[in-house]
Each structure stands twice: as structure tokens, then as C-alpha cells.
Amino acid sequence: MVFQKPPDGGWGWVIVIVSFFTQFLCYGSPLAVGVLYLEWLDAFGEGKGKTAWVGSLANGIGLLASPVCSICVSAFGARPVAIFSGFMVAGGLMMSSFAPNIYFLYLSYGIVVGLGCGLLYTATVTITCQYFDKRRGLALGLISTGSSVGLFIYAALQRELIELYGLDGCLLIVGALSLNILACGSLMRPLESSDSPSPEKTRIDKVPDQYFVYHEKEKTVEENISILEKGYIDEKCTNNVPDYKQDNILNKNVLSSISVNEKDTYKKKVVEQTNFCKQLAKRKWQLYLNYWEETVVLFKNRVFSALFFAILLFDIGGFPPSLLMEDIARSANISEEDYHMPLVSIIGIMTAIGKLILGILADFKWVNTLYLYVLTLLMMGAALLAIPFARSYFTLAVLSGILGFLTGNWSIFPYVTTKTVGIEKLTHAYGILMFFAGLGNSLGPPIVGWFYDWTQEYDTAFYFSGFCVLLGGFLLLLAALPCWNACTNQSSKLPPNTYSYKVASSA
């Protein structure tokens, strides 16, 4: 479908508002799962690595299913997907309140809630990119702050609800709040193409030509029958001589000719329907092949391939702090008197600020968003390496704020992807990248938890996390160096909407 020119305003601002609240409601609890993580450790008595799977699945499974989420949004549209996903998130949270063991939480909280969040994220990002072009960075920054504000509020809210109503009551109330996603999803009006045909015409155009062949042949048989009958009646009226013998013979001849014609028509229908099914199967197979061919073409783009490795390593190393920072503070024996604000809340509010500021910076023409994204990766890697040296609440709070601000690079990642591959390939490319981001989200916290179970301290785990993020940043920086363009003699033709970093040509 070819969409209208993005209006960069109008109803687009309504889309921004409802997308903000959609991400606020769906990601609030999964991102603030660090508060629930401590309760689950005490309730089920499992190891840190095994318990960390709940939060990592909730934040990773939706990204792992990004290709499927992209297909759903492309096939059904953002509005139906958002409404359906709202039921999934609310239902999964409410089911989690009845969890008898940690394995039940893997399904209810990890898979059901996580998949619903993935569908909602893809729907909000896709429809926002359709409504905005010149202000896309600002729009994406605004909607992505919804999840960060949700993290900030839900961290304190869930802690308060646990104290008042217990863990089960907290999950029930949070699940009920998530039902407001249905109202937000209903306002996601699709942006149709300006020259789109009317629904009636579209339906007629989609009807196979073979159907009209069948209809015409059936009509021909009926017309032949009516002509024969009419001719016989006229002849009978003219002669005014009843001839029962001749009447019987004529009726038999007409019926026999009708029977033969119907059998021939039926056989032709069967043959043509079989051919139509074969052609349909070939068409679907060709679409499948085209999908993989387009995927191969995407990976021939040097910047896209580097983004693939960078996002995987970034999520393996960069996601665990938001899940485990509360337990890190408890392991460092920080007293309750020094604990002025939950560290997860600090991460959340600084992530919101980071998303907004980085999103605004991405709209300036003099800012290269690719290099800006690389800078955030390198700084985050250095901050992760500093966590083992933090032994006070103040130091952990400062590091939490830095990590939260740099995690705001999520707001410019769709922007970088769009400018690298073009708006036409955004859904395809973004789905692939989010799949591996989900893989990193799913593996990161359990790996850090296993490091703790093995060494009984977090130092080694965060050395590993910092190394992963730094490696991803350096790989992306290497792919972005302008010298690659001087070394290659090929002139790459980019799509009209594709922005060149002077490094985005095919390798």
C-alpha cells in the first residue's frame, strides 16, 4: 500500500499521545519488573539466574517475535493489533497473580505479556512513522518516553501496591489498568492512500478472473434453456395444434442437452479451480522467496549488518541493570536509610529524558544520528564497567541516571533504521533487528544472574556486560567510517527516502 504524504501534524499528534500512553501502560510493569523480581526470589526460593528469566522473557519475547509482529501489523493494521494486544497484556498480568510456581510465570508474565508488548510496540512505531517524516525523530522520541515514564511510575506504584495488597493484588490491579490500552488502540486511525479505490471496487478487483468465467458459462447455459423453451412455446401458440408426442420428444431433447451442458460446465469448473489453486500456491511461494531475497539484500548493506550485531550485543549487556539494579544495591548492603528513591525509578525518568533529548537532536540536519547512536553505545559500555566500583547509594544512583539517559538511544534507533534502509523497508528491517534485540534481552539478565550464582558477586557479570556493549559500539563505528566509500568503486543507488551516511552503501 502506498500511503499519503505524512502530514507531520494534525491527527498525527493524537497518534503520538495514544502511542505514548499505550507504551506507558504496557511496558510499565515489565520494565519495572526489578521490584517484582525481589518478591519472586523470596516467594519461590529459586536461583537468581532462573528467576531472572521471567523479566527477560517479558522484555525479550516481544522483540523475538518482531518479524511476526511486523507481519500482523502489515496484514491487519495498527488499530486491530493494538486492541487485541491490550487484552493479551491485561490477561497475562492477571493470570500471573495466580502463579503457583516460577514456571507458570514464564508463560503468563514472560510469554503472554511479552508478546502483547511486542505487538503494541511494533504497532505504535509503525503508525507513527507513517504519520511523520520531517518531525519523525521528535515523534518517536515522544512516544518512546511513554515506556520510560511507565518505568518511573510503576516502580514506585508496584512497591506501594505490594505493601498494601500483596504481590497477587498488585498484579491484578496493574492488569486492570492495562485495559485502558483498548481505548488508546481505538484512536489509531490508519493513514490510507489518497488514490485508494473504494472498498466495493477493491473487492471486485480482488475476485479472480476465473470466477467471472464460471459465472458467464452458467449464464450461457441458463440463456440457452430459456431460448429453447421460449422458441417451443411460440411455435406451439402459432400452430394451435396440440401434439403430445412431439412435445414429449422435444422435452427429452432439451433435458438431455441441459444435462450434458451442466456436466461439461462442472468439469471445466473443477479444472479451472485446480489451476487457480496451483497459481495461488506458486504466488505465495514466490512471495516467500522474495522475502528472503530482500533479507539477503538488507544484510549486504554494511551499516545494517553492523546494526544487527550492535543491537544484539547492546541488549545482552545493557538491559540487565534495569532488571537487577535493586538486587545489586541489596547485595552491596546499602541501608534502608540511604535508599531515598528506587534505582529503577531513576533509570526510568532519565531514560525518558534521554529519549526526548536524543529524539530532538536527531531532527537537526547537522547531527549524524548514526554517530550519535555509536557515541551512546561507547559511553554505556564505560558506565557498565564502572558498576563494580560503586559501593554507595549515591554512586549507584549516578550510574543509574547515566545508564538510563543512554538507554534513551532507543528513540533514535528506529530513526537510524529508517534512514539506513528507507521507509519502504522499515517494517521488514526493523522486525529483523528487533528479533535479535529480543534475543539479547532474553539472554542478558539470566547470564548476569548465572554469573552471580557462580561467583556470588556481580563484578564479573558487569565486566562482561560492559565488554559486550563496547564491542557492539566499535563494530558499528568501524562500519560507519568514511574510508569504506573510498575503498569501494561501486556506486550504490539508494531508495528515494533513504538518507546516506556516506557509509550506507552495499558492501
Short mmCIF file of C-alpha atoms in Angstrom, two decimals:
data_model
loop_
_atom_site.label_atom_id
_atom_site.label_comp_id
_atom_site.label_asym_id
_atom_site.label_seq_id
_atom_site.Cartn_x
_atom_site.Cartn_y
_atom_site.Cartn_z
CA MET A 1 0.00 0.00 0.00
CA VAL A 2 1.25 3.49 -0.92
CA PHE A 3 0.38 5.89 1.88
CA GLN A 4 -0.41 9.57 1.69
CA LYS A 5 2.35 12.06 2.23
CA PRO A 6 2.98 12.12 6.01
CA PRO A 7 1.03 15.10 7.39
CA ASP A 8 3.63 15.82 10.13
CA GLY A 9 0.83 17.06 12.36
CA GLY A 10 -2.95 17.08 12.55
CA TRP A 11 -4.26 13.71 13.67
CA GLY A 12 -0.64 12.63 13.90
CA TRP A 13 -0.37 14.35 17.29
CA VAL A 14 -3.32 12.29 18.51
CA ILE A 15 -1.40 9.22 17.34
CA VAL A 16 1.62 10.41 19.35
CA ILE A 17 -0.48 10.88 22.51
CA VAL A 18 -2.24 7.50 22.35
CA SER A 19 1.03 5.74 21.42
CA PHE A 20 2.68 7.37 24.45
CA PHE A 21 0.00 6.06 26.80
CA THR A 22 -0.02 2.67 25.08
CA GLN A 23 3.69 2.20 25.78
CA PHE A 24 3.22 3.64 29.27
CA LEU A 25 0.55 1.09 30.15
CA CYS A 26 2.04 -1.99 28.51
CA TYR A 27 5.73 -1.52 29.38
CA GLY A 28 5.33 -0.01 32.86
CA SER A 29 5.26 -3.31 34.72
CA PRO A 30 7.69 -5.35 32.54
CA LEU A 31 10.37 -2.63 32.68
CA ALA A 32 9.87 -2.17 36.45
CA VAL A 33 9.99 -5.93 36.95
CA GLY A 34 13.02 -5.47 39.20
CA VAL A 35 10.61 -4.69 42.05
CA LEU A 36 8.67 -7.90 41.39
CA TYR A 37 11.94 -9.81 40.90
CA LEU A 38 12.85 -9.41 44.59
CA GLU A 39 9.39 -10.65 45.63
CA TRP A 40 9.62 -13.69 43.35
CA LEU A 41 13.05 -14.54 44.76
CA ASP A 42 11.57 -14.65 48.26
CA ALA A 43 8.28 -16.32 47.22
CA PHE A 44 9.63 -19.22 45.16
CA GLY A 45 13.19 -19.56 46.51
CA GLU A 46 14.75 -20.15 43.09
CA GLY A 47 18.20 -19.01 41.95
CA LYS A 48 18.80 -15.54 40.56
CA GLY A 49 19.51 -16.85 37.07
CA LYS A 50 16.30 -18.89 36.89
CA THR A 51 14.14 -16.13 38.36
CA ALA A 52 15.64 -13.54 36.01
CA TRP A 53 14.14 -15.46 33.07
CA VAL A 54 10.68 -14.07 33.93
CA GLY A 55 11.64 -10.44 33.39
CA SER A 56 13.97 -11.18 30.49
CA LEU A 57 11.24 -13.12 28.65
CA ALA A 58 8.71 -10.35 29.24
CA ASN A 59 11.05 -7.80 27.68
CA GLY A 60 12.60 -10.08 25.08
CA ILE A 61 9.86 -12.35 23.71
CA GLY A 62 8.03 -9.47 22.04
CA LEU A 63 11.20 -8.43 20.28
CA LEU A 64 12.00 -12.03 19.35
CA ALA A 65 8.60 -12.20 17.68
CA SER A 66 9.13 -8.88 15.87
CA PRO A 67 9.01 -10.44 12.37
CA VAL A 68 5.65 -11.99 13.27
CA CYS A 69 4.51 -8.72 14.87
CA SER A 70 5.50 -6.83 11.72
CA ILE A 71 3.52 -9.25 9.57
CA CYS A 72 0.48 -8.85 11.83
CA VAL A 73 0.62 -5.05 11.69
CA SER A 74 1.10 -5.10 7.91
CA ALA A 75 -1.77 -7.55 7.42
CA PHE A 76 -4.36 -6.26 9.91
CA GLY A 77 -3.30 -2.69 10.67
CA ALA A 78 -2.18 -0.96 13.85
CA ARG A 79 -5.65 -0.44 15.36
CA PRO A 80 -6.87 -4.10 15.47
CA VAL A 81 -3.44 -5.31 16.61
CA ALA A 82 -3.33 -2.74 19.42
CA ILE A 83 -6.80 -3.66 20.70
CA PHE A 84 -6.09 -7.39 20.61
CA SER A 85 -2.72 -6.91 22.30
CA GLY A 86 -4.33 -4.89 25.08
CA PHE A 87 -6.33 -7.97 26.04
CA MET A 88 -3.15 -10.06 25.99
CA VAL A 89 -1.21 -7.76 28.32
CA ALA A 90 -4.08 -7.36 30.79
CA GLY A 91 -4.87 -11.08 30.77
CA GLY A 92 -1.24 -12.10 31.25
CA LEU A 93 -0.77 -9.79 34.23
CA MET A 94 -3.95 -11.03 35.90
CA MET A 95 -3.01 -14.68 35.27
CA SER A 96 0.37 -14.06 36.93
CA SER A 97 -1.36 -13.25 40.22
CA PHE A 98 -2.40 -16.94 40.42
CA ALA A 99 1.06 -18.35 39.61
CA PRO A 100 1.83 -21.44 41.73
CA ASN A 101 5.50 -21.59 40.67
CA ILE A 102 8.15 -19.84 38.61
CA TYR A 103 7.42 -21.93 35.52
CA PHE A 104 3.85 -20.65 35.35
CA LEU A 105 5.25 -17.09 35.34
CA TYR A 106 7.38 -17.98 32.33
CA LEU A 107 4.14 -18.48 30.40
CA SER A 108 1.80 -15.87 31.87
CA TYR A 109 4.16 -12.98 32.54
CA GLY A 110 7.04 -13.84 30.25
CA ILE A 111 5.37 -15.03 27.04
CA VAL A 112 1.80 -13.66 27.09
CA VAL A 113 2.65 -10.18 28.43
CA GLY A 114 5.89 -10.05 26.45
CA LEU A 115 4.23 -10.95 23.15
CA GLY A 116 1.48 -8.39 23.75
CA CYS A 117 4.08 -5.69 24.42
CA GLY A 118 5.94 -6.61 21.23
CA LEU A 119 2.79 -6.28 19.13
CA LEU A 120 1.97 -2.93 20.72
CA TYR A 121 5.49 -1.60 20.24
CA THR A 122 5.52 -2.51 16.54
CA ALA A 123 2.06 -1.02 16.05
CA THR A 124 2.90 2.30 17.72
CA VAL A 125 6.26 2.74 15.95
CA THR A 126 4.86 1.81 12.52
CA ILE A 127 1.84 4.10 12.62
CA THR A 128 3.93 6.99 14.00
CA CYS A 129 6.44 6.65 11.15
CA GLN A 130 3.54 6.72 8.69
CA TYR A 131 2.19 10.00 10.10
CA PHE A 132 5.55 11.82 10.44
CA ASP A 133 8.52 12.47 8.17
CA LYS A 134 10.25 15.78 8.94
CA ARG A 135 9.40 15.52 12.65
CA ARG A 136 9.79 11.77 12.88
CA GLY A 137 12.67 11.97 15.36
CA LEU A 138 10.64 14.13 17.73
CA ALA A 139 7.53 11.98 17.35
CA LEU A 140 9.42 8.73 18.02
CA GLY A 141 11.16 10.34 20.97
CA LEU A 142 7.85 11.41 22.48
CA ILE A 143 6.11 8.05 22.16
CA SER A 144 9.14 6.10 23.39
CA THR A 145 9.23 8.19 26.57
CA GLY A 146 5.95 6.52 27.47
CA SER A 147 7.70 3.30 28.45
CA SER A 148 10.31 5.25 30.45
CA VAL A 149 7.70 7.28 32.34
CA GLY A 150 5.91 4.00 32.93
CA LEU A 151 9.10 2.52 34.39
CA PHE A 152 9.50 5.53 36.70
CA ILE A 153 5.88 5.46 37.95
CA TYR A 154 5.33 1.71 38.03
CA ALA A 155 8.48 1.08 40.08
CA ALA A 156 7.07 3.11 42.97
CA LEU A 157 3.46 2.10 42.26
CA GLN A 158 4.15 -1.64 42.33
CA ARG A 159 6.17 -1.32 45.54
CA GLU A 160 3.30 0.54 47.20
CA LEU A 161 0.68 -1.91 45.93
CA ILE A 162 2.73 -4.85 47.21
CA GLU A 163 2.84 -3.30 50.68
CA LEU A 164 -0.92 -2.64 50.66
CA TYR A 165 -2.37 -5.66 48.83
CA GLY A 166 0.47 -8.15 48.46
CA LEU A 167 2.10 -9.42 45.27
CA ASP A 168 -1.08 -11.04 43.90
CA GLY A 169 -3.22 -7.95 44.48
CA CYS A 170 -0.57 -5.79 42.85
CA LEU A 171 -0.61 -7.85 39.65
CA LEU A 172 -4.42 -7.83 39.50
CA ILE A 173 -4.59 -4.03 39.81
CA VAL A 174 -1.81 -3.47 37.27
CA GLY A 175 -3.58 -5.84 34.86
CA ALA A 176 -6.83 -3.90 35.24
CA LEU A 177 -5.01 -0.65 34.47
CA SER A 178 -3.69 -2.20 31.25
CA LEU A 179 -7.22 -2.49 29.87
CA ASN A 180 -7.00 1.23 29.06
CA ILE A 181 -4.86 0.19 26.10
CA LEU A 182 -8.11 -0.72 24.33
CA ALA A 183 -9.24 2.91 24.35
CA CYS A 184 -5.85 4.06 23.06
CA GLY A 185 -5.84 1.50 20.27
CA SER A 186 -9.29 2.52 19.06
CA LEU A 187 -7.93 6.01 18.21
CA MET A 188 -5.15 4.72 15.93
CA ARG A 189 -6.82 5.73 12.69
CA PRO A 190 -4.93 4.32 9.69
CA LEU A 191 -3.39 6.66 7.12
CA GLU A 192 -4.80 5.48 3.79
CA SER A 193 -3.52 6.30 0.33
CA SER A 194 -5.01 9.31 -1.44
CA ASP A 195 -5.78 7.39 -4.62
CA SER A 196 -7.12 4.29 -2.93
CA PRO A 197 -10.15 2.77 -4.69
CA SER A 198 -13.49 2.35 -2.97
CA PRO A 199 -13.98 -0.80 -0.89
CA GLU A 200 -16.55 -2.15 -3.36
CA LYS A 201 -14.18 -1.70 -6.27
CA THR A 202 -11.31 -3.21 -4.31
CA ARG A 203 -13.34 -6.31 -3.53
CA ILE A 204 -14.32 -6.72 -7.18
CA ASP A 205 -10.73 -6.29 -8.32
CA LYS A 206 -9.59 -8.99 -5.92
CA VAL A 207 -12.05 -11.55 -7.34
CA PRO A 208 -10.22 -13.98 -9.63
CA ASP A 209 -10.96 -13.83 -13.34
CA GLN A 210 -11.87 -17.50 -13.28
CA TYR A 211 -14.93 -16.65 -11.21
CA PHE A 212 -16.31 -14.50 -13.96
CA VAL A 213 -15.65 -17.31 -16.45
CA TYR A 214 -17.72 -19.68 -14.31
CA HIS A 215 -20.49 -17.10 -13.99
CA GLU A 216 -20.60 -16.41 -17.72
CA LYS A 217 -20.72 -20.10 -18.56
CA GLU A 218 -23.53 -20.72 -16.11
CA LYS A 219 -25.39 -17.76 -17.53
CA THR A 220 -24.92 -19.10 -21.07
CA VAL A 221 -26.49 -22.43 -20.11
CA GLU A 222 -29.47 -20.71 -18.50
CA GLU A 223 -29.93 -18.44 -21.52
CA ASN A 224 -29.83 -21.42 -23.86
CA ILE A 225 -32.50 -23.17 -21.82
CA SER A 226 -34.74 -20.11 -21.79
CA ILE A 227 -34.31 -19.60 -25.56
CA LEU A 228 -35.25 -23.21 -26.27
CA GLU A 229 -38.28 -23.04 -24.03
CA LYS A 230 -39.37 -19.69 -25.49
CA GLY A 231 -38.99 -20.93 -29.05
CA TYR A 232 -41.04 -24.02 -28.29
CA ILE A 233 -43.86 -22.03 -26.67
CA ASP A 234 -44.04 -19.57 -29.58
CA GLU A 235 -44.20 -22.39 -32.10
CA LYS A 236 -46.95 -24.09 -30.10
CA CYS A 237 -49.04 -20.93 -29.93
CA THR A 238 -48.71 -20.31 -33.66
CA ASN A 239 -49.76 -23.77 -34.79
CA ASN A 240 -52.53 -24.10 -32.16
CA VAL A 241 -52.29 -27.84 -32.71
CA PRO A 242 -51.50 -29.90 -29.61
CA ASP A 243 -49.05 -32.63 -30.41
CA TYR A 244 -48.26 -34.57 -27.22
CA LYS A 245 -45.87 -36.93 -28.91
CA GLN A 246 -43.86 -34.12 -30.41
CA ASP A 247 -43.98 -32.30 -27.06
CA ASN A 248 -42.54 -35.27 -25.19
CA ILE A 249 -39.72 -35.73 -27.71
CA LEU A 250 -38.78 -32.06 -27.57
CA ASN A 251 -38.77 -32.05 -23.77
CA LYS A 252 -36.49 -35.08 -23.71
CA ASN A 253 -34.07 -33.46 -26.17
CA VAL A 254 -33.97 -30.22 -24.14
CA LEU A 255 -33.39 -32.04 -20.84
CA SER A 256 -30.66 -34.21 -22.32
CA SER A 257 -28.87 -31.17 -23.81
CA ILE A 258 -29.15 -29.35 -20.47
CA SER A 259 -27.72 -32.35 -18.58
CA VAL A 260 -24.76 -32.64 -20.97
CA ASN A 261 -24.03 -28.90 -20.72
CA GLU A 262 -24.16 -28.95 -16.91
CA LYS A 263 -21.73 -31.87 -16.74
CA ASP A 264 -19.30 -30.16 -19.12
CA THR A 265 -19.55 -26.93 -17.15
CA TYR A 266 -18.90 -28.74 -13.85
CA LYS A 267 -15.82 -30.47 -15.25
CA LYS A 268 -14.47 -27.18 -16.54
CA LYS A 269 -15.09 -25.59 -13.14
CA VAL A 270 -13.09 -28.30 -11.38
CA VAL A 271 -10.18 -27.95 -13.81
CA GLU A 272 -10.13 -24.16 -13.59
CA GLN A 273 -10.39 -24.15 -9.80
CA THR A 274 -7.50 -26.61 -9.61
CA ASN A 275 -5.40 -24.39 -11.85
CA PHE A 276 -6.32 -21.36 -9.76
CA CYS A 277 -5.18 -23.11 -6.55
CA LYS A 278 -1.90 -24.06 -8.20
CA GLN A 279 -1.33 -20.48 -9.30
CA LEU A 280 -2.17 -19.20 -5.82
CA ALA A 281 0.32 -21.62 -4.23
CA LYS A 282 3.01 -20.54 -6.69
CA ARG A 283 2.27 -16.89 -5.90
CA LYS A 284 2.57 -17.47 -2.15
CA TRP A 285 5.81 -19.39 -2.63
CA GLN A 286 7.16 -16.54 -4.76
CA LEU A 287 6.30 -14.04 -2.02
CA TYR A 288 8.16 -16.23 0.47
CA LEU A 289 11.21 -16.33 -1.79
CA ASN A 290 11.02 -12.58 -2.33
CA TYR A 291 11.02 -12.05 1.45
CA TRP A 292 14.27 -13.96 1.86
CA GLU A 293 15.81 -12.27 -1.15
CA GLU A 294 15.02 -8.88 0.36
CA THR A 295 16.52 -10.05 3.65
CA VAL A 296 19.75 -11.00 1.89
CA VAL A 297 19.82 -7.60 0.18
CA LEU A 298 19.41 -5.89 3.56
CA PHE A 299 22.39 -7.73 5.03
CA LYS A 300 24.52 -6.68 2.07
CA ASN A 301 24.18 -3.16 3.46
CA ARG A 302 27.26 -2.72 5.66
CA VAL A 303 25.57 -0.37 8.14
CA PHE A 304 22.54 -2.62 8.53
CA SER A 305 24.76 -5.65 9.22
CA ALA A 306 26.67 -3.66 11.84
CA LEU A 307 23.38 -2.54 13.44
CA PHE A 308 22.42 -6.20 13.64
CA PHE A 309 25.48 -7.07 15.76
CA ALA A 310 25.36 -3.81 17.75
CA ILE A 311 21.74 -4.21 18.88
CA LEU A 312 22.31 -7.84 19.88
CA LEU A 313 25.39 -7.05 22.00
CA PHE A 314 23.80 -3.87 23.37
CA ASP A 315 20.80 -5.74 24.76
CA ILE A 316 22.89 -8.58 26.19
CA GLY A 317 24.94 -6.11 28.19
CA GLY A 318 22.75 -3.03 28.56
CA PHE A 319 19.42 -4.45 29.69
CA PRO A 320 20.40 -6.29 32.95
CA PRO A 321 20.89 -3.10 35.07
CA SER A 322 17.22 -2.11 34.78
CA LEU A 323 16.20 -5.55 36.00
CA LEU A 324 18.90 -6.23 38.60
CA MET A 325 19.88 -2.81 39.96
CA GLU A 326 17.66 -3.22 43.03
CA ASP A 327 19.32 -6.53 43.84
CA ILE A 328 22.76 -5.00 43.23
CA ALA A 329 22.01 -2.39 45.89
CA ARG A 330 20.82 -5.08 48.30
CA SER A 331 23.93 -7.16 47.61
CA ALA A 332 26.09 -4.09 48.36
CA ASN A 333 24.48 -3.91 51.85
CA ILE A 334 23.10 -0.40 51.34
CA SER A 335 20.94 0.55 54.31
CA GLU A 336 17.29 1.50 54.03
CA GLU A 337 18.01 4.99 55.42
CA ASP A 338 20.21 5.85 52.43
CA TYR A 339 17.65 4.48 49.97
CA HIS A 340 15.89 7.74 49.05
CA MET A 341 14.42 6.62 45.70
CA PRO A 342 14.28 3.25 43.90
CA LEU A 343 17.20 2.98 41.48
CA VAL A 344 14.81 1.60 38.87
CA SER A 345 12.80 4.82 39.08
CA ILE A 346 15.95 6.85 38.47
CA ILE A 347 16.70 4.74 35.41
CA GLY A 348 13.14 5.25 34.19
CA ILE A 349 12.97 9.03 34.47
CA MET A 350 16.45 9.50 32.99
CA THR A 351 15.55 7.17 30.13
CA ALA A 352 12.54 9.38 29.37
CA ILE A 353 14.73 12.48 29.37
CA GLY A 354 17.32 10.74 27.22
CA LYS A 355 14.76 9.60 24.67
CA LEU A 356 13.32 13.07 24.37
CA ILE A 357 16.66 14.89 24.07
CA LEU A 358 18.17 12.34 21.68
CA GLY A 359 14.99 12.37 19.59
CA ILE A 360 15.16 16.16 19.29
CA LEU A 361 18.86 16.03 18.37
CA ALA A 362 18.09 13.52 15.62
CA ASP A 363 15.94 16.11 13.82
CA PHE A 364 18.84 18.56 13.40
CA LYS A 365 20.40 18.33 9.95
CA TRP A 366 23.92 18.84 11.28
CA VAL A 367 23.62 15.81 13.60
CA ASN A 368 24.62 12.44 12.17
CA THR A 369 22.27 10.09 14.00
CA LEU A 370 24.44 7.05 13.28
CA TYR A 371 27.46 8.55 15.04
CA LEU A 372 25.20 9.79 17.82
CA TYR A 373 23.97 6.23 18.36
CA VAL A 374 27.56 4.92 18.35
CA LEU A 375 28.51 7.51 20.99
CA THR A 376 25.72 6.33 23.30
CA LEU A 377 26.92 2.73 22.98
CA LEU A 378 30.53 3.56 23.86
CA MET A 379 29.51 5.70 26.85
CA MET A 380 27.16 3.00 28.13
CA GLY A 381 29.90 0.38 27.92
CA ALA A 382 32.14 2.59 30.06
CA ALA A 383 29.34 3.15 32.62
CA LEU A 384 28.71 -0.60 32.91
CA LEU A 385 32.40 -1.22 33.60
CA ALA A 386 32.17 1.30 36.47
CA ILE A 387 29.34 -0.53 38.32
CA PRO A 388 31.67 -2.98 40.16
CA PHE A 389 33.43 0.02 41.75
CA ALA A 390 30.19 1.52 43.14
CA ARG A 391 29.77 0.83 46.83
CA SER A 392 27.33 3.56 47.93
CA TYR A 393 23.79 4.56 47.09
CA PHE A 394 24.91 7.89 45.68
CA THR A 395 27.35 6.26 43.25
CA LEU A 396 24.79 3.70 42.13
CA ALA A 397 22.19 6.47 41.69
CA VAL A 398 24.56 8.48 39.48
CA LEU A 399 25.42 5.43 37.38
CA SER A 400 21.73 4.55 37.16
CA GLY A 401 20.98 8.03 35.85
CA ILE A 402 23.77 7.81 33.25
CA LEU A 403 22.68 4.35 32.11
CA GLY A 404 19.06 5.48 31.95
CA PHE A 405 19.89 8.53 29.84
CA LEU A 406 21.99 6.49 27.40
CA THR A 407 19.30 3.81 27.17
CA GLY A 408 17.23 6.59 25.63
CA ASN A 409 19.00 5.77 22.36
CA TRP A 410 16.01 3.51 21.70
CA SER A 411 14.22 6.63 20.45
CA ILE A 412 16.74 7.18 17.65
CA PHE A 413 17.19 3.52 16.71
CA PRO A 414 14.04 3.41 14.52
CA TYR A 415 15.19 6.74 13.06
CA VAL A 416 18.62 5.29 12.18
CA THR A 417 17.00 2.19 10.71
CA THR A 418 14.59 4.23 8.60
CA LYS A 419 17.33 6.45 7.24
CA THR A 420 19.52 3.42 6.50
CA VAL A 421 17.06 1.22 4.58
CA GLY A 422 14.22 3.62 3.68
CA ILE A 423 10.61 3.86 4.84
CA GLU A 424 9.54 1.20 2.32
CA LYS A 425 11.71 -1.44 4.01
CA LEU A 426 11.29 -0.19 7.57
CA THR A 427 8.82 -2.86 8.72
CA HIS A 428 10.91 -5.68 7.27
CA ALA A 429 14.28 -4.40 8.50
CA TYR A 430 13.01 -3.28 11.90
CA GLY A 431 11.38 -6.64 12.50
CA ILE A 432 14.66 -8.44 11.89
CA LEU A 433 16.65 -6.11 14.14
CA MET A 434 14.09 -6.30 16.93
CA PHE A 435 14.20 -10.10 16.78
CA PHE A 436 17.87 -10.08 17.72
CA ALA A 437 17.30 -7.27 20.22
CA GLY A 438 14.80 -9.59 21.90
CA LEU A 439 17.34 -12.38 21.86
CA GLY A 440 19.77 -10.11 23.69
CA ASN A 441 17.09 -9.02 26.17
CA SER A 442 16.20 -12.64 26.89
CA LEU A 443 19.80 -13.79 27.40
CA GLY A 444 21.29 -10.80 29.24
CA PRO A 445 19.69 -10.96 32.73
CA PRO A 446 19.93 -14.77 33.08
CA ILE A 447 23.62 -14.63 32.09
CA VAL A 448 24.27 -11.96 34.73
CA GLY A 449 22.26 -13.99 37.26
CA TRP A 450 24.24 -17.13 36.47
CA PHE A 451 27.48 -15.19 36.93
CA TYR A 452 26.26 -14.20 40.40
CA ASP A 453 25.19 -17.76 41.27
CA TRP A 454 28.63 -18.94 40.18
CA THR A 455 30.84 -16.24 41.75
CA GLN A 456 28.48 -14.84 44.45
CA GLU A 457 29.24 -11.29 43.25
CA TYR A 458 28.20 -9.05 40.32
CA ASP A 459 31.64 -7.70 39.37
CA THR A 460 32.49 -10.32 36.73
CA ALA A 461 28.98 -10.11 35.29
CA PHE A 462 29.18 -6.38 34.62
CA TYR A 463 32.69 -6.59 33.22
CA PHE A 464 31.18 -8.98 30.71
CA SER A 465 28.20 -6.67 30.07
CA GLY A 466 30.42 -3.62 29.51
CA PHE A 467 32.63 -5.56 27.10
CA CYS A 468 29.62 -6.64 25.02
CA VAL A 469 28.28 -3.10 24.64
CA LEU A 470 31.73 -1.68 23.82
CA LEU A 471 32.28 -4.38 21.21
CA GLY A 472 28.96 -3.57 19.53
CA GLY A 473 29.78 0.15 19.52
CA PHE A 474 33.21 -0.35 17.97
CA LEU A 475 31.84 -2.68 15.28
CA LEU A 476 29.24 -0.10 14.29
CA LEU A 477 31.84 2.68 14.34
CA LEU A 478 34.11 0.61 12.11
CA ALA A 479 31.30 0.07 9.61
CA ALA A 480 30.50 3.80 9.65
CA LEU A 481 33.99 5.01 8.77
CA PRO A 482 34.02 7.08 5.56
CA CYS A 483 37.13 5.28 4.33
CA TRP A 484 34.94 2.36 3.20
CA ASN A 485 33.47 4.56 0.47
CA ALA A 486 36.92 5.41 -0.81
CA CYS A 487 37.86 1.74 -0.93
CA THR A 488 34.86 0.67 -2.96
CA ASN A 489 34.35 1.58 -6.62
CA GLN A 490 30.72 0.53 -6.71
CA SER A 491 28.11 3.27 -6.82
CA SER A 492 25.11 2.21 -4.78
CA LYS A 493 21.68 3.56 -5.67
CA LEU A 494 19.58 4.12 -2.58
CA PRO A 495 15.77 4.42 -2.44
CA PRO A 496 14.38 7.97 -2.68
CA ASN A 497 13.56 8.15 1.04
CA THR A 498 16.91 6.71 2.11
CA TYR A 499 19.39 9.04 3.77
CA SER A 500 23.04 8.33 3.07
CA TYR A 501 25.53 8.46 5.90
CA LYS A 502 28.19 8.08 3.22
CA VAL A 503 28.59 4.64 4.70
CA ALA A 504 25.23 3.10 3.88
CA SER A 505 26.16 1.59 0.54
CA SER A 506 26.18 -2.12 -0.06
CA ALA A 507 29.42 -3.79 0.83
#
